[in-house]
CSV table of C-alpha atoms in Angstrom, one decimal:
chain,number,residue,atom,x,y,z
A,1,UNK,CA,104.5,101.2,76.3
A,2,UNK,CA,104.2,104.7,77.1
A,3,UNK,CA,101.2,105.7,80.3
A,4,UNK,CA,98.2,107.2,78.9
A,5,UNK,CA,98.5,111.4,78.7
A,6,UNK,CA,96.3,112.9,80.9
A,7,UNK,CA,93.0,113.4,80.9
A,8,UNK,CA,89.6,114.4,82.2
A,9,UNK,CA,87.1,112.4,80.1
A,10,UNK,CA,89.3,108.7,80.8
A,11,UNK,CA,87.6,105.2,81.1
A,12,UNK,CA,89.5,101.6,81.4
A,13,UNK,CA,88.6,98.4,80.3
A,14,UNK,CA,90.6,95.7,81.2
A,15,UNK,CA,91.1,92.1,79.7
A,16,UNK,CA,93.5,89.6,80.5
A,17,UNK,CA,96.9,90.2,80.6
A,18,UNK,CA,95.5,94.3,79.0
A,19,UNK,CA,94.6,97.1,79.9
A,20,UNK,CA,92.7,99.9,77.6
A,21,UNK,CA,92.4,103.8,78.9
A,22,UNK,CA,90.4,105.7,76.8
A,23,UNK,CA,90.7,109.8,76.6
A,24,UNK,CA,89.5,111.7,74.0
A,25,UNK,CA,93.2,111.6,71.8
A,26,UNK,CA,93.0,113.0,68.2
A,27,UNK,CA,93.1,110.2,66.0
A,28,UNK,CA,92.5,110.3,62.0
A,29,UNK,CA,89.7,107.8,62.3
A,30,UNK,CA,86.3,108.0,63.9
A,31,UNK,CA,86.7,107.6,67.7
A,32,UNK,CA,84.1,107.8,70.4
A,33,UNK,CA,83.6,111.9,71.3
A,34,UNK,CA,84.8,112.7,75.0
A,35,UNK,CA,82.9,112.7,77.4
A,36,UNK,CA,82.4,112.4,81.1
A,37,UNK,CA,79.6,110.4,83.6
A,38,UNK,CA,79.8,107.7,80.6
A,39,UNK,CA,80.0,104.3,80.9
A,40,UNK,CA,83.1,101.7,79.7
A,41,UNK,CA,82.5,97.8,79.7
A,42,UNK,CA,83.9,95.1,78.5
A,43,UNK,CA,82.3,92.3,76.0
A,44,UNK,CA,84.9,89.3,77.0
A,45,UNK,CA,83.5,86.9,74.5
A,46,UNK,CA,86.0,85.4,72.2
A,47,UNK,CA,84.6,86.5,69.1
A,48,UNK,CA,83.9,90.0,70.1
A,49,UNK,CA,86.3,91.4,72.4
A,50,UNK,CA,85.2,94.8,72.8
A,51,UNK,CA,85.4,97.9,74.9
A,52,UNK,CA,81.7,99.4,75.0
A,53,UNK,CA,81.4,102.9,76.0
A,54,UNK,CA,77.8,104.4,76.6
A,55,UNK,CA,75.9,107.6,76.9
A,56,UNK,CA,77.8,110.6,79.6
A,57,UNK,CA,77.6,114.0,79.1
A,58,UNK,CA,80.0,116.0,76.7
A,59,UNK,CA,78.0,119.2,75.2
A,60,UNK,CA,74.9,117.8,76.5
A,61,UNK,CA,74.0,114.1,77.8
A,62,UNK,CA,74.3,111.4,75.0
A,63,UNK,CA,73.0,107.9,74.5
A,64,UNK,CA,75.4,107.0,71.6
A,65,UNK,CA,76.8,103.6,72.2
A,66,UNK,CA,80.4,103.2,70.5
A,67,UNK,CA,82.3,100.3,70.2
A,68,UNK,CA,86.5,99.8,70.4
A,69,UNK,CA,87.9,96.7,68.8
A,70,UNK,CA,90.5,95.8,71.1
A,71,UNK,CA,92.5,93.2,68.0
A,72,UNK,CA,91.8,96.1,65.2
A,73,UNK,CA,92.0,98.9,67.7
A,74,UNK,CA,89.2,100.3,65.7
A,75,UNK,CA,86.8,102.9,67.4
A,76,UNK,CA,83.1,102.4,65.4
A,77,UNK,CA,79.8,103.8,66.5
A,78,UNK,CA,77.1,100.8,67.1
A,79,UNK,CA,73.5,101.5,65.8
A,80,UNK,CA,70.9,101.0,68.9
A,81,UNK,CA,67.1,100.4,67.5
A,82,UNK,CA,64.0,98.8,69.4
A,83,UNK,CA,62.4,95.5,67.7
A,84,UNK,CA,60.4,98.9,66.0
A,85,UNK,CA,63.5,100.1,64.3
A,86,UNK,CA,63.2,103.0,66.6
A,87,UNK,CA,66.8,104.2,66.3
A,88,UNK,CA,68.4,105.6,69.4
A,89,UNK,CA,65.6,104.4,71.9
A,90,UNK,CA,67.0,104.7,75.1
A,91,UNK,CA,67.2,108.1,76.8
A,92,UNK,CA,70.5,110.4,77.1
A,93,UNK,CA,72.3,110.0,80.2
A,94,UNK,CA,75.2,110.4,82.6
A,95,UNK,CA,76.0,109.2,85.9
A,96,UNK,CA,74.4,105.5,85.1
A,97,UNK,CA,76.0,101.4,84.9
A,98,UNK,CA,76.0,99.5,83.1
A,99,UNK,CA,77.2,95.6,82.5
A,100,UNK,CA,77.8,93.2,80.3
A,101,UNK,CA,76.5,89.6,80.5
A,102,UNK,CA,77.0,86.9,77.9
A,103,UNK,CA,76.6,89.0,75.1
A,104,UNK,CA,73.7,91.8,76.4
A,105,UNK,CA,74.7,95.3,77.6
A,106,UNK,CA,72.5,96.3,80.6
A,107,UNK,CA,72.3,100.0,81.1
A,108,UNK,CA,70.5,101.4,84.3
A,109,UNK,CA,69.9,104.8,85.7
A,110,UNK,CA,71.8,107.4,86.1
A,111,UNK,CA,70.7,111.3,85.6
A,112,UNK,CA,69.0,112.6,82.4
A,113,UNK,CA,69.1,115.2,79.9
A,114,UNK,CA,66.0,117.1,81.7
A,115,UNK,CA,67.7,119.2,84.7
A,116,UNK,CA,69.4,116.2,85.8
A,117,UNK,CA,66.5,114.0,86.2
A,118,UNK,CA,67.4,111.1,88.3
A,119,UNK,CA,66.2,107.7,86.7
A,120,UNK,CA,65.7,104.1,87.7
A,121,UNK,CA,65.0,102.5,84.0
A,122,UNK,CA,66.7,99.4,82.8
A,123,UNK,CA,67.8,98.8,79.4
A,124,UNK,CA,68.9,95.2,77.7
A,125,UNK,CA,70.7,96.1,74.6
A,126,UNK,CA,71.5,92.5,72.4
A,127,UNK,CA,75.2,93.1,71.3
A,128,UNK,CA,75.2,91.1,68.4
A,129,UNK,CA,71.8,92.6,66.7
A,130,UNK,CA,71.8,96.4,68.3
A,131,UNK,CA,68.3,95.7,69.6
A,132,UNK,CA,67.6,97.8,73.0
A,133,UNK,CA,64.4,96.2,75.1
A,134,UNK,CA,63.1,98.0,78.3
A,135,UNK,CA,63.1,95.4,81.5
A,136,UNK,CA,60.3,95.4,83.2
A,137,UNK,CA,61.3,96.8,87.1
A,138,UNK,CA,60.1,94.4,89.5
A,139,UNK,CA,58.5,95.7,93.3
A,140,UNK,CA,62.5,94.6,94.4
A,141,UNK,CA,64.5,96.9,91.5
A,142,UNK,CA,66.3,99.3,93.2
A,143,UNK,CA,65.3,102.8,93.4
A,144,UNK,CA,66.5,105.6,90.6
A,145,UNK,CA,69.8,106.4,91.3
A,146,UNK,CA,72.9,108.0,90.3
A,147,UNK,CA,76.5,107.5,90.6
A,148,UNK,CA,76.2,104.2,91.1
A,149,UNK,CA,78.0,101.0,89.7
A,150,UNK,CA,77.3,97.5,88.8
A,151,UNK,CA,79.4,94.6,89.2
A,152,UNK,CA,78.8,91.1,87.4
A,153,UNK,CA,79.4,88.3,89.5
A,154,UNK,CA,79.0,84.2,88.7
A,155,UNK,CA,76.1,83.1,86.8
A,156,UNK,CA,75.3,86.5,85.6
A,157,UNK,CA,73.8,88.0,88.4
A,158,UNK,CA,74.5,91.8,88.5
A,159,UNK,CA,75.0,94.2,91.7
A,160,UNK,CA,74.2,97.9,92.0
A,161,UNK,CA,75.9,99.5,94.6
């Protein structure tokens, strides 16, 4: 296979025995826009394997969440509501994680739309319904924060560093 061109806007995912780069290259179906500060994670379960890519900033920050079928190789954008049907409830960002744990997306901080606002919310989005909920932080969350990453480890604890 031929290396990826390159680009300013790339993100990995990897999967066994794979590895997916994703640029911005002009393709005649619907792909996820480029971007930068976004988020790329992978959803390992058997039925879904999927890159997930989240928010970043490309003309402004976004909050889109858009989906890459790794056995179609199929970009398609996912619809994110509240239990409300409050489409698109989580606010635009860049700079935040994210991680995925048996089938749930969890987004947190990173720096918002308003002049960069640095924030410290958490976000479970179910990846089988679209359904975003807020998590509650707790006296330990960590602080807002930026540029930061999260790491799953066993038993589905997540680290921010």
């Amino acid at each position: 296979a031929l290396p990826p061109s390159p680009s300013s806007c790339a993100a990995a995912g990897a999967a066994p025995r794979t590895m997916l780069a994703w640029g911005g290259q002009r393709t005649t179906y619907w792909q996820a826009n480029c971007r930068e500060g976004h988020t790329c994670v992978l959803d390992e379960r058997e039925d879904a394997r999927t890159l997930l890519v989240f928010g970043g900033m490309g003309v402004g920050a976004l909050n889109d969440l858009c989906a890459y079928d790794i056995k179609t190789r199929r970009w398609r954008p996912m619809r994110v509501t509240t239990e409300s049907n409050m489409t698109n409830p989580i606010a635009e960002r860049y700079a935040h994680a994210a991680a995925v744990v048996d089938g749930r997306m969890y987004v947190f901080g990173g720096a918002g739309s308003r002049n960069g606002q640095v924030l410290g919310d958490v976000w479970d989005i179910d990846l089988d319904s679209g359904v975003a909920r807020p998590v509650e932080n707790r006296d330990d969350a960590p602080p807002p924060r930026r540029d930061h990453t999260a790491t799953v480890a066993g038993g589905g604890l997540v680290y921010i560093l």
